[in-house]
Amino acid sequence: MATRKNSTDDPLAPLTLAVGQEDLLLDRAVQQVVAAARAADADTDVRDLTPDQLQPGTLAELTSPSLFAERKVVVVRSAHDLSADTIKDVKAYLEAPAEEITLVLLHAGGAKGKGLLDAARKAGAREVACPKTTKPAERLSFVRSEFRALGRSATPEACQALVDSIGSDLRELASAVAQLVADVEGTIDEAVVGRYYTGRAEASSFTVADRAVEGRAAEALEALRWSLSTGVAPVLITSALAQGVRAIGKLSSARGGRPADLARELGMPPWKIDRVRQQMRGWTPDGVALALRAVAEADAGVKGGGDDPEYALEKAVVTVARAARHR
């Protein structure tokens, strides 16, 4: 779970510095600031920018005094990748921050862009640590904290079973915890996790995802229908599909190396590196993007955004399978 590293605990502090490489925690740091700003002013203007969108002079335009004194949140992602000229702009702004504006800098925390990191800390930034979870014990602690945050109890065996089933992706773990809390009353135990995540071993949500990312549409659809008939929650299937496609995207963009080295770099177990290497044949960056969009649409559909969750899942499975052979 993200931890604050200084005594400032006000999300509306002039500057929040989120440091680390864990996407879920970085997103949550941003969401906390935005939620606080909109609680103070429902009309808060939020600008969420990548380095290529923040050119020299852009920050000055965004933070210039407004005739209506509107509250604004300016989010700068991957601040370590900003150009030298833009970093000068940010440092100059830190010396005299504007009223009613909250600046959020997301920084990987490494040596790259360290001058900006140091300047933000010197300016008294509210800092939120968002480190990658690299150890099983850390992921187990994360799952426990998610259940506590949602006001529910889960047995140690249930938490461990969830980590064993989902793996190292915190976003997927958080989604699974939220789904269990929404669907299950009382204490969540290992048997409940087993029902959700195994259903029937040969037709689990992960089997659906594996067949889809391998381009085997017919087998994926057969596994999907059996999973649904045995009670596997639709949201767990979209979660598994997203995890499978993201794994291919991560590995395809990583440098070659031994499975053990890649496992450390990408946060996957070595055995999964070998599996994903076999599955990624035929995939292209365009195919990954297409598949991720399809899974996102299906996820929205099964969570109430559509009339037929089963159709939404079938459409996503077919699209992912086709994307696996995208040329």
XYZ file of C-alpha atoms in Angstrom:
327
model
C 0.000 0.000 0.000
C 1.226 3.480 -0.775
C 2.894 5.127 2.212
C 3.491 8.808 2.906
C 7.057 9.797 3.553
C 6.686 13.162 5.237
C 4.406 14.696 7.801
C 2.237 16.562 5.309
C -1.049 14.702 5.075
C -3.127 17.143 3.047
C -3.982 15.946 -0.478
C -4.568 19.594 -1.360
C -0.999 20.573 -0.530
C 0.467 22.704 -3.344
C 2.698 19.831 -4.458
C 2.311 16.058 -4.227
C 5.213 13.872 -5.281
C 4.350 10.235 -6.028
C 7.555 8.214 -6.285
C 7.857 4.665 -7.584
C 6.956 2.344 -10.437
C 3.805 0.621 -9.205
C 1.087 1.804 -11.589
C -1.841 1.053 -9.285
C -0.358 3.011 -6.386
C 0.597 5.911 -8.653
C -2.953 6.041 -9.991
C -4.357 5.947 -6.470
C -2.101 8.810 -5.405
C -3.539 10.875 -8.268
C -7.107 9.801 -7.524
C -6.786 10.826 -3.879
C -5.707 14.347 -4.828
C -8.415 14.701 -7.474
C -11.107 13.422 -5.105
C -10.049 15.888 -2.411
C -9.995 18.756 -4.889
C -13.438 17.957 -6.238
C -14.788 17.564 -2.720
C -13.632 21.137 -2.114
C -14.823 22.350 -5.518
C -16.924 20.163 -7.779
C -15.845 22.210 -10.794
C -12.137 21.534 -10.293
C -10.296 21.440 -13.613
C -8.013 18.387 -13.894
C -5.201 18.280 -16.444
C -3.449 14.897 -16.712
C -0.322 15.232 -18.849
C 2.440 13.019 -20.230
C 5.953 14.421 -20.830
C 5.311 15.002 -24.532
C 2.249 17.100 -23.657
C 4.142 19.334 -21.234
C 6.314 21.434 -23.486
C 8.349 24.477 -22.371
C 5.864 27.185 -21.460
C 2.893 24.839 -21.047
C 3.072 24.768 -17.249
C 3.098 28.569 -17.110
C -0.060 28.645 -19.225
C -1.803 26.058 -17.053
C -0.909 27.775 -13.795
C -1.448 31.392 -14.822
C -3.979 33.328 -12.676
C -7.574 32.704 -13.657
C -10.221 35.395 -13.827
C -12.554 33.071 -11.960
C -9.948 31.759 -9.469
C -10.871 28.171 -10.305
C -9.314 25.246 -8.497
C -7.073 23.147 -10.700
C -5.120 19.910 -10.430
C -2.208 19.472 -12.811
C -0.860 15.925 -13.020
C 2.500 15.297 -14.664
C 3.174 11.629 -15.365
C 6.676 10.196 -15.839
C 8.190 13.471 -14.668
C 11.632 11.868 -14.923
C 11.191 11.923 -18.729
C 10.570 15.663 -19.006
C 12.885 17.668 -21.256
C 15.596 19.812 -19.674
C 13.782 23.035 -20.598
C 10.499 21.818 -19.122
C 12.262 20.731 -15.935
C 13.527 24.316 -15.620
C 9.928 25.516 -15.896
C 8.786 23.114 -13.184
C 11.622 24.086 -10.849
C 10.818 27.770 -11.343
C 7.153 27.089 -10.575
C 8.085 25.252 -7.355
C 9.669 28.418 -6.053
C 6.347 30.276 -6.235
C 3.384 27.889 -6.590
C 0.045 29.360 -7.565
C -2.929 29.460 -5.223
C -5.840 27.082 -5.833
C -3.566 24.831 -7.900
C -2.286 21.417 -6.860
C 0.613 20.022 -8.854
C 1.108 16.238 -8.815
C 4.426 14.894 -10.082
C 4.777 11.169 -10.781
C 8.429 10.139 -10.744
C 10.025 6.695 -11.086
C 12.502 7.543 -8.348
C 15.697 6.509 -10.118
C 18.731 8.508 -11.158
C 17.018 9.864 -14.264
C 15.503 13.248 -13.524
C 16.892 13.206 -9.992
C 17.412 16.974 -10.041
C 13.663 17.501 -10.329
C 13.041 14.936 -7.602
C 15.429 16.740 -5.251
C 13.917 20.121 -6.072
C 10.408 18.888 -5.309
C 11.499 17.485 -1.976
C 13.328 20.680 -1.122
C 10.151 22.601 -1.899
C 8.373 20.614 0.829
C 6.343 18.279 -1.370
C 3.875 15.909 0.172
C 5.456 12.607 -0.813
C 3.735 9.301 -1.473
C 5.835 6.158 -1.944
C 4.589 3.825 -4.688
C 7.226 1.061 -4.873
C 6.960 -2.089 -6.925
C 6.017 -5.093 -4.829
C 8.708 -7.645 -5.570
C 8.234 -10.142 -2.740
C 5.352 -12.574 -2.133
C 5.083 -11.324 1.462
C 4.517 -7.780 0.190
C 1.720 -8.915 -2.113
C 0.142 -10.865 0.741
C 0.299 -7.756 2.925
C -1.297 -5.742 0.126
C -4.229 -8.163 -0.139
C -4.795 -8.038 3.606
C -4.733 -4.245 3.574
C -7.255 -4.185 0.703
C -9.704 -6.302 2.674
C -9.210 -4.100 5.749
C -9.722 -0.922 3.722
C -13.047 -2.301 2.498
C -14.076 -3.187 6.036
C -14.089 -6.947 5.532
C -12.245 -9.875 7.030
C -10.543 -12.681 5.156
C -8.698 -15.653 6.574
C -4.921 -15.899 6.094
C -5.502 -18.956 3.923
C -7.910 -17.005 1.701
C -5.424 -14.165 1.247
C -2.674 -16.609 0.327
C -4.936 -18.477 -2.083
C -5.803 -15.205 -3.803
C -2.142 -14.273 -4.243
C -1.376 -17.768 -5.543
C -4.231 -17.538 -8.050
C -3.729 -13.984 -9.324
C 0.032 -13.485 -9.144
C 1.999 -10.258 -8.854
C -0.260 -7.711 -10.560
C -1.592 -5.422 -7.802
C -4.329 -4.066 -10.031
C -5.655 -7.573 -10.599
C -5.356 -8.407 -6.894
C -7.253 -5.261 -5.925
C -9.966 -6.034 -8.473
C -10.348 -9.584 -7.157
C -10.607 -8.382 -3.558
C -13.261 -5.826 -4.513
C -15.261 -8.445 -6.385
C -15.168 -10.917 -3.498
C -16.241 -8.216 -1.061
C -19.121 -7.217 -3.340
C -20.357 -10.765 -3.880
C -19.706 -12.596 -0.609
C -21.189 -11.977 2.822
C -19.325 -12.675 6.027
C -15.714 -13.748 6.383
C -14.031 -14.693 3.114
C -12.270 -18.030 3.415
C -10.160 -20.263 1.211
C -13.190 -22.200 -0.032
C -14.769 -19.006 -1.377
C -11.579 -18.051 -3.207
C -11.396 -21.570 -4.596
C -14.939 -21.393 -5.958
C -14.261 -18.093 -7.687
C -10.847 -18.822 -9.085
C -10.951 -22.456 -9.991
C -14.580 -23.227 -10.807
C -13.430 -26.230 -12.781
C -9.689 -26.477 -13.298
C -9.742 -27.148 -17.014
C -12.143 -24.279 -17.658
C -11.035 -21.578 -15.230
C -10.830 -17.912 -16.113
C -7.105 -18.365 -16.712
C -7.745 -21.176 -19.183
C -10.077 -18.888 -21.113
C -7.384 -16.215 -21.181
C -4.610 -18.627 -22.167
C -6.561 -20.016 -25.129
C -7.565 -16.511 -26.246
C -4.063 -15.005 -26.204
C -2.831 -18.081 -28.078
C -5.292 -17.261 -30.877
C -7.384 -20.380 -30.305
C -10.798 -18.744 -30.484
C -12.973 -21.870 -30.604
C -11.286 -23.425 -27.580
C -11.394 -20.123 -25.702
C -15.145 -19.787 -26.340
C -15.741 -23.367 -25.224
C -13.788 -22.725 -22.019
C -15.666 -19.463 -21.508
C -19.082 -21.082 -21.751
C -18.092 -23.866 -19.381
C -16.629 -21.385 -16.899
C -19.832 -19.354 -16.867
C -21.939 -22.492 -16.459
C -19.885 -23.553 -13.432
C -20.278 -20.201 -11.715
C -17.016 -18.392 -12.454
C -17.678 -14.665 -12.016
C -17.555 -12.753 -15.354
C -15.349 -10.046 -13.856
C -12.714 -12.660 -13.058
C -12.639 -13.666 -16.711
C -12.085 -10.097 -17.899
C -9.440 -9.767 -15.204
C -7.644 -12.879 -16.459
C -7.885 -11.658 -20.069
C -6.409 -8.291 -19.105
C -3.621 -9.973 -17.170
C -2.802 -12.231 -20.115
C -2.690 -9.417 -22.680
C -0.683 -7.128 -20.384
C 1.858 -9.885 -19.803
C 2.389 -10.170 -23.556
C 2.738 -6.404 -23.861
C 5.262 -6.245 -21.026
C 7.383 -9.117 -22.300
C 7.333 -7.956 -25.923
C 8.702 -4.555 -24.894
C 11.337 -5.971 -22.530
C 14.888 -6.653 -23.529
C 15.888 -10.249 -24.102
C 17.420 -12.164 -21.254
C 17.141 -15.178 -19.028
C 13.703 -15.955 -17.568
C 14.995 -15.283 -14.053
C 16.261 -11.824 -15.037
C 13.074 -10.945 -16.893
C 11.010 -12.259 -13.993
C 12.685 -9.789 -11.655
C 12.310 -6.942 -14.139
C 8.642 -7.580 -14.956
C 7.417 -8.964 -11.648
C 6.438 -12.358 -13.067
C 7.485 -15.832 -11.909
C 10.068 -17.457 -14.232
C 7.656 -20.182 -15.338
C 5.251 -17.521 -16.570
C 7.976 -15.886 -18.650
C 8.419 -19.141 -20.550
C 4.671 -19.522 -21.072
C 4.170 -15.944 -22.252
C 7.094 -16.262 -24.667
C 5.257 -19.117 -26.351
C 1.955 -17.235 -26.342
C 3.302 -13.988 -27.793
C 4.105 -15.388 -31.234
C 2.049 -13.484 -33.781
C 1.358 -10.539 -31.474
C 2.169 -6.982 -32.531
C 1.930 -3.687 -30.613
C -1.233 -2.875 -32.573
C -2.667 -6.242 -31.623
C -1.957 -5.647 -27.921
C -3.636 -2.222 -28.077
C -6.670 -3.673 -29.869
C -6.997 -6.493 -27.331
C -6.691 -4.185 -24.325
C -9.474 -1.960 -25.684
C -11.703 -4.990 -26.213
C -11.085 -6.266 -22.682
C -11.759 -2.820 -21.198
C -15.077 -2.664 -23.046
C -15.992 -6.146 -21.835
C -15.043 -5.255 -18.267
C -17.376 -2.261 -18.394
C -20.078 -4.476 -19.865
C -19.937 -7.122 -17.140
C -19.922 -4.454 -14.428
C -23.253 -3.007 -15.459
C -22.380 -1.012 -18.550
C -24.058 -3.464 -20.932
C -27.226 -5.534 -21.207
C -25.601 -8.905 -21.889
C -22.400 -9.729 -19.948
C -22.056 -13.098 -21.697
C -22.104 -11.471 -25.134
C -19.584 -8.868 -23.962
C -17.241 -11.645 -22.861
C -17.650 -13.637 -26.069
C -16.913 -10.544 -28.144
C -13.787 -9.810 -26.104
C -12.525 -13.392 -26.354
C -12.926 -13.425 -30.136
C -11.244 -10.033 -30.499
C -8.299 -11.078 -28.321
C -7.889 -14.312 -30.266
C -7.908 -12.413 -33.557
C -5.441 -9.865 -32.172
C -3.100 -12.733 -31.362
C -2.752 -13.207 -35.094
C -2.764 -9.499 -35.975
C -0.277 -8.820 -38.779
